[in-house]
Coordinates of C-alpha atoms in Angstrom, one line a residue:
Chain E
X877 CA 0.1 0.2 0.0
X878 CA 1.2 3.3 -0.9
X879 CA 1.0 7.0 1.2
X880 CA -2.6 7.6 -0.3
X881 CA -3.0 4.0 0.6
X882 CA -2.4 4.9 3.9
X883 CA -4.6 8.1 3.5
X884 CA -7.2 6.3 2.4
X885 CA -7.4 4.1 5.6
X886 CA -7.3 6.4 7.9
X887 CA -10.8 8.6 6.4
X888 CA -12.6 5.3 6.3
X889 CA -11.3 4.4 9.8
X890 CA -12.6 8.5 10.4
X891 CA -15.9 8.2 9.0
X892 CA -16.7 4.5 10.8
X893 CA -16.4 6.5 13.9
X894 CA -17.8 9.7 13.1
X895 CA -21.0 7.2 12.1
X896 CA -20.7 5.9 15.3
X897 CA -20.4 8.8 17.0
X898 CA -23.5 10.5 15.4
X899 CA -25.8 7.6 16.3
X900 CA -25.1 8.3 19.9
X901 CA -25.5 12.0 19.6
X902 CA -29.4 11.1 19.3
X903 CA -28.7 9.4 23.1
X904 CA -26.7 12.5 24.1
X905 CA -29.6 14.6 23.5
X906 CA -32.4 12.6 25.7
X907 CA -32.0 13.4 29.5
X908 CA -28.6 12.2 30.2
X909 CA -28.9 10.9 33.8
X910 CA -25.1 11.5 35.8
X911 CA -22.8 9.4 35.5
X912 CA -23.3 6.1 37.4
X913 CA -21.9 6.4 40.8
X914 CA -19.0 4.0 41.4
X915 CA -19.8 1.9 44.8
X916 CA -17.7 4.7 46.4
X917 CA -19.4 7.1 45.4
X918 CA -22.2 5.9 46.3
X919 CA -21.1 4.9 49.9
X920 CA -20.0 8.6 50.3
X921 CA -23.3 10.3 49.1
X922 CA -25.1 7.6 51.9
X923 CA -22.7 8.9 54.2
X924 CA -23.3 12.9 53.5
X925 CA -26.9 12.1 53.7
X926 CA -26.7 10.2 57.1
X927 CA -24.6 13.0 58.5
X928 CA -26.9 15.9 56.9
X929 CA -29.7 16.9 59.1
X930 CA -33.6 16.1 56.9
X931 CA -34.9 19.5 56.4
X932 CA -38.9 17.6 56.4
X933 CA -40.8 20.4 53.5
X934 CA -37.7 21.8 52.1
X935 CA -39.3 22.4 48.5
X936 CA -37.6 20.7 45.6
X937 CA -35.3 18.6 47.5
X938 CA -32.8 17.7 44.6
X939 CA -32.3 21.2 43.5
X940 CA -31.5 22.4 47.3
X941 CA -28.5 22.7 48.8
X942 CA -28.2 23.3 52.7
X943 CA -25.0 23.2 53.9
X944 CA -23.4 23.9 57.7
X945 CA -19.9 24.9 57.8
X946 CA -18.4 25.0 61.6
X947 CA -14.4 24.8 63.1
X948 CA -13.2 25.0 59.9
X949 CA -15.6 22.4 57.5
X950 CA -18.3 21.3 56.4
X951 CA -20.4 19.9 59.3
X952 CA -23.7 19.1 57.8
X953 CA -24.8 18.5 53.5
X954 CA -23.8 16.8 50.5
X955 CA -20.7 18.1 49.0
X956 CA -22.1 17.7 45.3
X957 CA -25.5 18.6 43.8
X958 CA -26.2 17.6 40.0
X959 CA -28.8 19.4 38.6
X960 CA -29.9 19.6 34.6
X961 CA -29.5 23.2 32.7
X962 CA -32.1 25.7 33.5
X963 CA -33.3 24.3 36.8
X964 CA -33.7 26.6 39.6
X965 CA -30.9 26.2 41.8
X966 CA -30.7 27.4 45.9
X967 CA -27.6 26.8 47.7
X968 CA -27.7 28.0 51.6
X969 CA -25.5 27.9 53.5
X970 CA -25.1 28.3 57.6
X971 CA -21.3 29.7 58.4
X972 CA -20.2 30.5 62.4
X973 CA -17.3 32.4 60.9
X974 CA -18.0 35.8 58.8
X975 CA -16.8 34.5 55.0
X976 CA -17.8 35.3 51.2
X977 CA -18.9 32.1 49.3
X978 CA -17.9 32.4 45.9
X979 CA -19.3 29.9 43.1
X980 CA -17.3 29.5 40.4
X981 CA -18.0 29.8 36.7
X982 CA -21.2 31.6 37.2
X983 CA -18.9 34.1 39.5
X984 CA -21.7 34.9 42.7
X985 CA -20.8 35.6 46.0
X986 CA -22.8 35.3 49.1
X987 CA -21.6 37.2 51.9
X988 CA -22.1 35.4 55.0
X989 CA -22.5 36.3 58.9
X990 CA -21.8 34.3 61.7
X991 CA -24.6 32.2 62.4
X992 CA -27.1 33.4 60.0
X993 CA -28.3 31.4 57.4
X994 CA -27.8 33.0 53.9
X995 CA -29.0 31.8 50.5
X996 CA -27.9 32.1 46.5
X997 CA -30.3 31.5 44.0
X998 CA -29.6 31.3 40.7
X999 CA -30.9 29.1 37.5
X1000 CA -27.8 27.2 36.1
X1001 CA -27.7 28.4 32.7
X1002 CA -24.6 27.3 31.5
X1003 CA -23.4 23.6 31.6
X1004 CA -20.0 22.0 33.6
X1005 CA -19.3 21.1 36.7
X1006 CA -18.6 24.6 39.3
X1007 CA -17.0 24.7 42.5
X1008 CA -18.1 27.1 45.4
X1009 CA -15.6 27.6 47.9
X1010 CA -15.2 30.4 51.0
X1011 CA -12.5 32.8 49.8
X1012 CA -11.4 33.6 53.5
X1013 CA -11.1 30.3 55.0
X1014 CA -9.7 29.3 51.4
X1015 CA -11.8 25.8 51.8
X1016 CA -13.4 24.4 49.0
X1017 CA -16.8 23.5 49.9
X1018 CA -18.3 21.6 47.3
X1019 CA -19.6 21.1 43.5
X1020 CA -22.4 22.1 41.6
X1021 CA -22.8 19.7 38.7
X1022 CA -25.1 21.1 36.1
X1023 CA -25.6 18.4 33.4
X1024 CA -26.8 19.0 29.7
X1025 CA -31.1 18.2 29.3
Chain G
X1484 CA -15.8 16.1 52.7
X1485 CA -13.2 18.8 52.6
X1486 CA -11.5 20.4 55.7
X1487 CA -9.7 23.5 56.0
X1488 CA -7.2 22.3 54.1
X1489 CA -4.3 25.4 54.9
X1490 CA -4.9 24.4 58.8
X1491 CA -4.0 21.2 58.2
X1492 CA -0.9 22.3 56.1
X1493 CA 0.2 24.8 58.7
X1494 CA 0.0 21.9 61.7
X1495 CA 2.3 20.0 59.6
X1496 CA 5.2 20.8 57.4
X1497 CA 5.2 24.5 56.4
X1498 CA 5.4 24.9 52.9
X1499 CA 5.6 21.8 51.6
X1500 CA 1.7 20.7 52.7
X1501 CA 0.7 24.3 52.0
X1502 CA -1.5 23.0 48.7
X1503 CA -3.9 21.3 50.8
X1504 CA -6.8 23.7 49.5
X1505 CA -8.9 21.2 47.4
X1506 CA -8.3 20.6 44.4
X1507 CA -4.9 22.2 43.6
X1508 CA -4.7 21.8 40.1
X1509 CA -7.8 23.7 39.4
X1510 CA -6.0 26.5 41.5
X1511 CA -3.1 27.1 39.1
X1512 CA -5.2 29.2 37.4
X1513 CA -9.1 29.0 37.0
X1514 CA -11.3 25.9 37.9
X1515 CA -11.5 23.5 34.6
X1516 CA -15.5 23.2 34.4
X1517 CA -15.5 19.3 33.2
X1518 CA -18.2 17.3 33.9
X1519 CA -17.3 13.4 34.0
X1520 CA -18.1 12.1 30.8
X1521 CA -20.9 10.1 30.5
X1522 CA -21.1 6.5 30.5
X1523 CA -22.2 5.8 27.1
X1524 CA -19.8 8.2 25.6
X1525 CA -16.8 6.3 27.3
X1526 CA -18.4 3.4 26.0
X1527 CA -18.4 4.5 22.5
X1528 CA -14.8 5.5 22.1
X1529 CA -13.6 2.7 23.3
X1530 CA -15.4 0.7 21.2
X1531 CA -14.5 3.3 18.4
X1532 CA -10.5 3.1 19.5
X1533 CA -11.7 -0.8 18.6
X1534 CA -13.2 -0.8 16.2
X1535 CA -10.5 1.7 14.2
X1536 CA -8.1 -1.2 15.4
X1537 CA -9.5 -3.5 13.3
X1538 CA -9.8 -1.5 10.4
X1539 CA -6.5 -0.9 10.7
X1540 CA -4.8 -4.0 11.4
X1541 CA -7.3 -5.4 8.5
X1542 CA -6.1 -2.4 6.0
X1543 CA -2.3 -3.5 7.5
X1544 CA -0.2 -0.2 6.7
X1545 CA 2.6 -1.5 4.0
X1546 CA 5.2 1.7 3.9
X1547 CA 7.9 1.7 5.6
X1548 CA 9.3 5.0 7.2
X1549 CA 11.9 5.7 4.7
X1550 CA 9.3 5.7 2.2
X1551 CA 7.4 8.2 4.1
X1552 CA 9.9 10.6 5.1
X1553 CA 11.5 10.9 1.7
X1554 CA 8.3 12.2 0.9
X1555 CA 8.7 15.0 3.2
X1556 CA 12.2 15.6 2.4
X1557 CA 11.2 17.6 -0.2
X1558 CA 13.5 20.1 -0.8
X1559 CA 11.6 23.0 0.4
X1560 CA 13.9 24.4 3.2
X1561 CA 13.8 27.7 4.4
X1562 CA 16.8 28.4 6.3
X1563 CA 18.2 31.7 7.9
X1564 CA 21.2 32.4 9.8
X1565 CA 20.1 35.5 10.5
X1566 CA 22.4 37.0 14.3
X1567 CA 19.3 39.7 14.6
X1568 CA 16.6 37.6 14.8
X1569 CA 18.2 35.2 17.5
X1570 CA 19.4 38.1 19.4
X1571 CA 15.9 39.2 19.2
X1572 CA 14.4 36.4 20.0
X1573 CA 16.5 35.9 22.8
X1574 CA 16.0 39.4 24.4
X1575 CA 12.3 38.8 24.3
X1576 CA 12.7 35.1 26.0
X1577 CA 15.2 36.6 28.9
X1578 CA 12.3 39.6 29.2
X1579 CA 9.1 37.2 29.4
X1580 CA 11.4 34.8 31.9
X1581 CA 11.9 38.1 34.1
X1582 CA 8.7 39.4 33.8
X1583 CA 7.2 36.7 35.0
X1584 CA 9.8 36.5 38.0
X1585 CA 9.6 40.1 39.1
X1586 CA 5.5 39.9 38.6
X1587 CA 5.5 36.9 41.2
X1588 CA 7.2 39.7 43.6
X1589 CA 5.2 42.8 43.3
X1590 CA 2.4 41.9 41.2
X1591 CA -1.5 40.8 42.5
X1592 CA -0.8 37.9 45.0
X1593 CA -4.2 35.9 44.1
X1594 CA -3.1 33.3 41.4
X1595 CA -5.6 34.3 38.8
X1596 CA -4.8 37.6 38.8
X1597 CA -1.2 37.8 38.6
X1598 CA 0.9 37.5 35.2
X1599 CA 3.1 34.6 35.8
X1600 CA 1.0 31.9 36.7
X1601 CA -1.3 32.0 33.8
X1602 CA 1.6 33.1 31.6
X1603 CA 3.7 30.0 32.9
X1604 CA 1.4 27.5 33.3
X1605 CA -1.4 28.5 30.5
X1606 CA 0.6 30.3 27.9
X1607 CA 3.9 28.6 28.0
X1608 CA 3.5 24.9 29.3
X1609 CA 0.3 24.2 28.0
X1610 CA -0.1 26.7 24.4
X1611 CA 3.4 26.3 24.1
X1612 CA 2.7 22.6 23.9
X1613 CA 0.0 22.9 21.1
X1614 CA 1.9 25.3 19.2
X1615 CA 4.8 23.2 18.8
X1616 CA 2.7 20.3 17.6
X1617 CA 1.3 22.3 15.2
X1618 CA 4.9 24.6 13.8
X1619 CA 7.8 22.5 15.3
X1620 CA 10.7 22.6 18.1
X1621 CA 11.6 26.4 17.4
X1622 CA 12.1 25.9 21.3
X1623 CA 15.9 26.3 21.2
X1624 CA 15.5 30.2 20.0
X1625 CA 13.4 31.4 22.4
X1626 CA 14.5 29.2 25.7
X1627 CA 15.3 31.9 27.7
X1628 CA 18.0 29.6 29.5
X1629 CA 19.9 28.8 26.4
X1630 CA 20.0 32.4 25.7
X1631 CA 21.0 32.9 29.3
X1632 CA 24.0 30.6 29.4
X1633 CA 24.9 31.6 25.7
X1634 CA 25.7 35.3 27.2
X1635 CA 27.0 34.4 31.1
X1636 CA 29.0 31.2 29.8
X1637 CA 31.4 32.8 27.7
X1638 CA 32.7 28.8 26.8
X1639 CA 30.5 26.4 24.8
X1640 CA 33.5 23.6 26.9
X1641 CA 32.9 22.6 30.5
X1642 CA 35.9 21.1 32.6
X1643 CA 34.1 17.9 33.0
X1644 CA 32.0 15.8 30.4
X1645 CA 28.5 14.9 30.8
X1646 CA 27.9 11.7 31.9
X1647 CA 26.7 9.1 29.4
X1648 CA 24.4 6.9 32.0
X1649 CA 23.1 9.9 33.2
X1650 CA 21.1 10.4 30.2
X1651 CA 17.8 12.4 30.5
X1652 CA 17.4 11.7 34.0
X1653 CA 17.7 15.0 35.2
X1654 CA 15.0 16.5 32.9
X1655 CA 12.8 13.9 33.6
X1656 CA 13.8 14.3 37.6
X1657 CA 12.6 18.3 36.6
X1658 CA 9.5 17.0 35.1
X1659 CA 8.3 14.9 38.5
X1660 CA 9.6 18.2 40.4
X1661 CA 7.6 20.0 37.6
X1662 CA 4.3 18.4 37.7
X1663 CA 3.9 18.0 41.2
X1664 CA 4.2 21.6 41.8
X1665 CA 1.6 21.6 39.6
X1666 CA -0.6 19.6 41.0
X1667 CA 0.8 19.4 45.0
X1668 CA 3.1 22.7 45.2
X1669 CA -0.1 25.0 45.6
X1670 CA 2.6 27.5 43.9
X1671 CA 2.1 31.1 44.8
X1672 CA 2.8 34.1 41.6
X1673 CA 6.0 34.6 44.6
X1674 CA 6.0 30.7 45.1
X1675 CA 6.5 30.2 41.3
X1676 CA 8.9 33.3 40.8
X1677 CA 11.1 31.4 43.7
X1678 CA 11.1 28.1 41.3
X1679 CA 11.9 29.9 38.0
X1680 CA 15.0 31.5 40.4
X1681 CA 15.8 28.1 41.5
X1682 CA 15.3 26.4 37.8
X1683 CA 17.8 28.9 36.1
X1684 CA 20.3 28.8 38.7
X1685 CA 20.8 25.5 38.4
X1686 CA 20.8 25.3 34.9
X1687 CA 23.3 27.5 34.5
X1688 CA 25.3 25.4 36.6
X1689 CA 25.2 22.4 34.8
X1690 CA 26.0 24.1 31.6
X1691 CA 28.9 25.3 33.5
X1692 CA 29.8 22.1 34.9
X1693 CA 28.8 19.4 32.0
X1694 CA 29.1 21.8 28.9
X1695 CA 26.1 24.0 27.8
X1696 CA 25.2 21.9 25.0
X1697 CA 25.3 18.6 26.5
X1698 CA 23.2 19.7 29.6
X1699 CA 20.6 22.0 28.0
X1700 CA 20.4 18.9 25.2
X1701 CA 19.8 16.1 28.1
X1702 CA 19.1 18.1 31.7
X1703 CA 16.9 21.1 30.6
X1704 CA 13.3 19.9 30.9
X1705 CA 11.6 22.3 29.1
X1706 CA 13.8 21.2 25.6
X1707 CA 13.6 17.3 25.9
X1708 CA 9.7 18.0 26.7
X1709 CA 9.0 20.5 23.6
X1710 CA 11.7 18.2 21.1
X1711 CA 9.6 15.0 21.9
X1712 CA 6.2 16.7 21.5
X1713 CA 7.8 18.3 17.7
X1714 CA 7.8 15.1 16.5
X1715 CA 4.1 15.3 15.2
X1716 CA 4.5 18.0 13.7
X1717 CA 4.0 19.0 10.6
X1718 CA 7.4 21.3 10.2
X1719 CA 11.0 19.6 10.8
X1720 CA 12.9 22.2 12.1
X1721 CA 17.0 22.2 13.6
X1722 CA 18.4 24.8 15.5
X1723 CA 22.0 24.8 15.4
X1724 CA 24.7 27.2 16.8
X1725 CA 24.0 29.4 13.9
X1726 CA 21.2 28.5 11.8
X1727 CA 17.9 27.3 11.8
X1728 CA 16.9 24.8 8.9
X1729 CA 13.0 24.4 8.9
X1730 CA 11.5 21.8 6.6
X1731 CA 7.6 20.7 5.6
X1732 CA 6.9 16.8 6.2
X1733 CA 4.3 14.0 6.8
X1734 CA 2.4 15.0 9.7
X1735 CA 3.5 11.8 12.3
X1736 CA 6.5 11.2 10.7
X1737 CA 9.4 12.7 13.1
X1738 CA 8.2 10.2 15.8
X1739 CA 9.2 7.4 13.3
X1740 CA 12.6 8.7 11.7
X1741 CA 14.1 8.5 15.6
X1742 CA 14.6 5.9 18.3
X1743 CA 15.3 7.5 21.9
X1744 CA 19.3 7.4 22.4
X1745 CA 18.9 6.6 26.0
X1746 CA 16.2 4.4 28.2
X1747 CA 15.5 7.3 30.5
X1748 CA 14.0 8.9 27.4
X1749 CA 11.8 6.0 27.5
X1750 CA 10.6 6.7 30.8
X1751 CA 10.3 10.9 30.1
X1752 CA 7.9 9.8 27.2
X1753 CA 6.1 7.4 29.9
X1754 CA 5.7 10.1 32.1
X1755 CA 4.3 12.1 29.9
X1756 CA 1.2 9.9 30.1
X1757 CA 1.3 9.0 33.2
X1758 CA 1.0 12.3 34.7
X1759 CA -1.8 13.4 32.8
X1760 CA -3.2 10.1 33.8
X1761 CA -2.6 10.8 37.3
X1762 CA -3.6 14.6 37.3
X1763 CA -7.4 13.4 36.2
X1764 CA -7.7 10.4 38.5
X1765 CA -6.3 11.7 41.5
X1766 CA -9.0 13.9 42.2
X1767 CA -11.5 11.4 41.5
X1768 CA -14.2 9.7 44.3
X1769 CA -12.7 6.1 43.0
X1770 CA -9.1 7.5 43.3
X1771 CA -9.6 9.2 46.9
X1772 CA -11.5 6.5 48.1
X1773 CA -8.5 4.2 48.2
X1774 CA -6.9 6.2 50.9
X1775 CA -9.9 6.9 53.0
X1776 CA -12.0 4.2 52.8
X1777 CA -8.7 0.8 52.5
X1778 CA -6.0 2.3 53.5
X1779 CA -7.2 4.3 56.2
X1780 CA -8.9 1.9 59.0
X1781 CA -5.5 0.2 58.7
X1782 CA -3.2 2.9 59.5
X1783 CA -5.9 4.3 61.8
X1784 CA -5.1 1.1 64.2
X1785 CA -1.6 1.5 63.9
X1786 CA -1.8 5.2 64.8
X1787 CA -3.6 4.9 68.2
X1788 CA -3.4 8.3 69.2
X1789 CA -6.9 10.6 70.4
X1790 CA -9.0 11.0 67.4
X1791 CA -8.0 14.3 66.1
X1792 CA -4.2 14.2 66.5
X1793 CA -4.9 10.8 64.5
X1794 CA -6.9 12.4 61.2
X1795 CA -4.6 15.3 61.2
X1796 CA -1.0 12.7 61.2
X1797 CA -3.4 10.8 58.3
X1798 CA -4.2 13.6 56.2
X1799 CA -0.1 14.3 56.0
X1800 CA -0.2 10.4 55.3
X1801 CA -2.6 11.0 52.3
X1802 CA -0.7 13.8 50.9
X1803 CA 2.1 11.7 50.9
X1804 CA 0.6 9.0 49.8
X1805 CA -0.7 11.4 46.8
X1806 CA 3.1 12.3 45.9
X1807 CA 4.3 8.9 46.1
X1808 CA 1.7 7.3 43.7
X1809 CA 2.9 10.8 41.2
X1810 CA 6.3 9.7 41.2
X1811 CA 5.7 5.9 40.9
X1812 CA 3.5 6.8 38.3
X1813 CA 6.1 6.2 35.6
X1814 CA 7.4 3.3 37.0
X1815 CA 3.9 1.5 36.5
X1816 CA 3.1 2.7 32.8
X1817 CA 7.2 1.6 32.4
X1818 CA 6.5 -1.2 33.8
X1819 CA 3.3 -2.2 32.0
X1820 CA 5.2 -1.3 28.7
X1821 CA 8.2 -3.6 28.9
X1822 CA 5.8 -6.5 29.5
X1823 CA 3.8 -5.6 26.5
X1824 CA 7.3 -4.9 24.7
X1825 CA 8.1 -8.3 26.0
X1826 CA 5.4 -10.3 25.0
X1827 CA 6.0 -8.3 21.4
X1828 CA 9.2 -10.2 21.8
X1829 CA 7.6 -13.7 22.5
X1830 CA 5.3 -13.8 20.0
X1831 CA 7.8 -12.9 17.0
X1832 CA 10.5 -14.5 18.5
X1833 CA 12.9 -11.8 17.3
X1834 CA 16.3 -11.7 18.7
X1835 CA 16.0 -7.6 19.3
X1836 CA 16.3 -7.2 22.5
X1837 CA 13.6 -6.2 25.0
X1838 CA 15.6 -2.7 25.4
X1839 CA 15.9 -2.8 21.2
X1840 CA 11.7 -3.3 20.8
X1841 CA 11.4 -0.7 23.8
X1842 CA 13.3 2.0 22.0
X1843 CA 11.9 1.4 18.5
X1844 CA 8.1 1.8 19.9
X1845 CA 8.2 4.3 22.4
X1846 CA 7.9 7.3 20.0
X1847 CA 5.1 5.7 19.1
X1848 CA 3.0 6.6 22.2
X1849 CA 3.7 10.4 21.7
X1850 CA 0.3 11.3 20.1
X1851 CA -1.1 9.2 22.7
X1852 CA 0.2 11.7 25.6
X1853 CA -0.8 14.4 23.3
X1854 CA -4.0 13.7 23.6
X1855 CA -4.1 13.1 26.7
X1856 CA -2.8 16.2 27.8
X1857 CA -5.4 18.2 25.2
X1858 CA -8.4 16.2 26.2
X1859 CA -7.8 17.4 30.0
X1860 CA -6.3 20.8 29.0
X1861 CA -8.0 22.7 26.6
X1862 CA -11.1 23.7 28.5
X1863 CA -8.7 25.2 30.9
X1864 CA -6.6 26.7 28.2
X1865 CA -9.2 28.4 26.1
X1866 CA -10.9 29.4 29.5
X1867 CA -7.9 31.4 31.0
X1868 CA -5.0 31.7 27.8
X1869 CA -7.0 34.8 26.6
X1870 CA -7.0 36.5 30.2
X1871 CA -3.0 37.6 29.3
X1872 CA -3.9 40.1 26.2
X1873 CA -5.3 42.3 29.2
X1874 CA -3.1 41.0 32.0
X1875 CA 0.2 41.7 29.7
X1876 CA -1.3 45.2 29.6
X1877 CA -1.0 45.8 33.4
X1878 CA 1.6 43.0 34.6
X1879 CA 2.1 44.5 38.4
X1880 CA -1.3 45.4 38.7
X1881 CA -0.4 49.2 39.5
X1882 CA -3.8 50.0 37.0
X1883 CA -1.0 50.9 33.9
X1884 CA -2.5 50.0 30.5
X1885 CA 0.6 49.4 28.4
X1886 CA -1.3 47.9 25.6
X1887 CA -4.7 49.3 26.3
X1888 CA -6.0 45.6 26.7
X1889 CA -6.6 45.8 30.2
X1890 CA -9.7 46.2 30.5
X1891 CA -10.7 43.4 27.6
X1892 CA -12.8 40.8 29.7
X1893 CA -11.9 37.7 27.5
X1894 CA -11.6 35.5 30.4
X1895 CA -13.9 32.3 31.4
X1896 CA -14.8 31.4 27.9
X1897 CA -17.4 27.9 28.7
X1898 CA -18.0 25.4 26.2
X1899 CA -21.3 23.6 26.6
X1900 CA -21.1 20.3 28.5
X1901 CA -21.8 18.3 25.6
X1902 CA -19.1 19.8 23.6
X1903 CA -16.2 19.5 26.3
X1904 CA -17.1 15.5 25.9
X1905 CA -17.1 14.7 22.5
X1906 CA -14.0 16.8 22.0
X1907 CA -12.2 14.8 24.7
X1908 CA -13.6 11.4 23.2
X1909 CA -12.8 12.1 19.6
X1910 CA -9.1 13.6 20.7
X1911 CA -8.6 10.7 22.1
X1912 CA -9.8 7.9 19.8
X1913 CA -8.1 10.0 17.2
X1914 CA -4.6 10.1 18.8
X1915 CA -4.8 6.0 19.3
X1916 CA -5.2 5.8 15.7
X1917 CA -2.4 7.6 15.0
X1918 CA -0.8 5.7 17.6
X1919 CA -1.2 2.7 16.3
X1920 CA -0.9 3.3 13.2
X1921 CA 2.8 4.7 13.5
X1922 CA 3.4 1.7 15.9
X1923 CA 2.5 -0.5 12.5
X1924 CA 4.7 1.1 9.9
X1925 CA 7.5 0.8 12.7
X1926 CA 7.2 -2.6 12.8
X1927 CA 7.5 -3.2 9.3
X1928 CA 11.4 -1.7 9.9
X1929 CA 11.6 -3.1 13.0
X1930 CA 10.6 -7.1 11.7
X1931 CA 11.9 -7.8 8.4
X1932 CA 9.3 -10.6 7.7
X1933 CA 5.9 -9.3 7.3
X1934 CA 4.2 -12.2 9.6
X1935 CA 6.7 -10.9 12.3
X1936 CA 5.3 -8.0 11.8
X1937 CA 1.5 -8.1 11.9
X1938 CA 1.8 -10.8 14.9
X1939 CA 4.1 -7.9 16.8
X1940 CA 1.4 -5.7 16.5
X1941 CA -0.8 -7.9 17.9
X1942 CA 0.3 -7.3 21.7
X1943 CA 1.1 -3.3 20.4
X1944 CA -2.8 -3.1 20.0
X1945 CA -3.8 -4.2 23.3
X1946 CA -1.1 -1.5 24.9
X1947 CA -2.7 0.8 23.2
X1948 CA -6.4 -0.3 23.7
X1949 CA -5.5 -0.2 27.2
X1950 CA -4.1 2.9 27.4
X1951 CA -6.6 5.1 25.3
X1952 CA -9.5 2.9 27.0
X1953 CA -7.6 4.0 30.6
X1954 CA -8.0 7.7 29.2
X1955 CA -11.3 7.5 28.5
X1956 CA -12.1 5.7 31.6
X1957 CA -10.6 8.4 33.9
X1958 CA -12.4 10.8 32.1
X1959 CA -16.2 9.5 33.2
X1960 CA -15.2 9.1 36.7
X1961 CA -17.2 11.3 39.3
X1962 CA -14.8 13.8 41.1
X1963 CA -14.5 13.9 44.8
X1964 CA -15.5 17.2 45.8
X1965 CA -12.0 18.5 48.0
X1966 CA -9.0 16.2 48.1
X1967 CA -9.6 15.6 51.9
X1968 CA -12.3 13.7 52.8
X1969 CA -13.3 12.7 56.2
X1970 CA -13.1 9.1 57.0
X1971 CA -15.7 7.0 57.5
X1972 CA -15.1 5.9 60.9
X1973 CA -17.7 8.1 63.6
X1974 CA -15.1 9.6 65.4
X1975 CA -13.2 10.8 62.5
X1976 CA -14.8 13.9 63.0

């Protein structure tokens, strides 16, 4: 086979692949379940849930995140929230120190006074994984994962 | 669950542990907003790679490297021996290094606003790597260290000769330290400036002791790294002492025309693969859980102090564990690579030694290493690199507007998650195809017997499938929030 033969090989392979990928694109448009959590992830989620004080009557539980920050760490609440694009997200935090919450990517800030619950509410317009942190304590608290619809 | 990482760091060993802010890599500049790739796409990517491999084997390439390179050797060569051009480039390079060091000391202290963090990690380390893959290896012309060595050390000769056994190990050591600094160093702009000064001094001392060219060629990590990356470029650039030659060639052909001239270069190439793989995996739930769920109970049983104390001690262990895994990663990849090479040797019953074969096929892994890198970092690069345009107008954060670009708000361009996923999977699959192809062509020149060449490609194909699937699998893993988790035991908190 000469060089043009090689080019042909590559073109063939590439077109076979693009066929494959376009088939699966349809699949992507359908609502995607968040990537199946590995068993360890499941354990972690379970731990987080167990330690979170359940707040009965909380609206749309899946899009609400309720966190408590004390003694330099998150003491209550899960650390990853998975939502779909265009969902309304509510992120509430009670901290024992004054600080500022920063949500990366969306660049949202929330001023925190000691012991007072503060809430950040927004519509998840951008997809991706966005971490949020406390500016002064320099601690990453968790992340919001916004998946395409 | 994250804890106050910095607090813990201070408790223990100061600077070395000061990286503890979770996702330290994210803090190099901006956080990459990548979501784990959905399982369905991981599956189609892996299937695609497998299918492509079969198609390639079916239509097995018959050209030899010589046939490929001869076409690239068309006499279209551009040469220059302009001293003025060389001097101008050297001045710009040394100026950029100086600016990076100075901005670290007197510029804004924040990572995401300081010039040197974005310039060094994003523009030079990511951007110039991708550029080199396209335009070839011009780095010796713009290396600030080569320029400084040429200016400050009048004689290229040294009293000692560079020991042959040392090979590229010094560059490998720098490479390990560089990735450590990236992932765990929590390097503030000032720390980065100190690191650059230390590297400059070490490079000059090395060049003075062992000879300028020998040291820069073997021990200057960026020179070794860009030279390897440039093997995929469609332009073959040769920078000599007084002239530069550049000629067009087929892309990727550079991976076939040469073999590593020292075993250490094989380890270097494998660290190109393993460092990115490690960066991808070290913050995932699965990986972080290995320590906190598997190792923590065992270690906790041994260290029977008060629960809080015990936890802090183990956080220290956690970082030691992460670092040792990073430093061991090239060894693990080397072991896997040599195992497959050994297998190749067995199935072909060749008289070539394992080292010969390991050298022959080593550079065909470079495309996989590059796509690993690109699929991992392209969002970070696209999101953060444009910020340099505004930073360059006000590098010291003094309110200057040198080029009138200060107020351009270019950062944080964000792709849709779907676009990111498709790009990542495509990059990896295309890199796989190229590597499989190169290794096929290489086999034809290594083995005289055609049947032997075909058989030799079965282990190589398995190896590349393993590397590709690992790359895709890592992209699909859920990411842990924060590196330091609370252990699952009740006294952990």
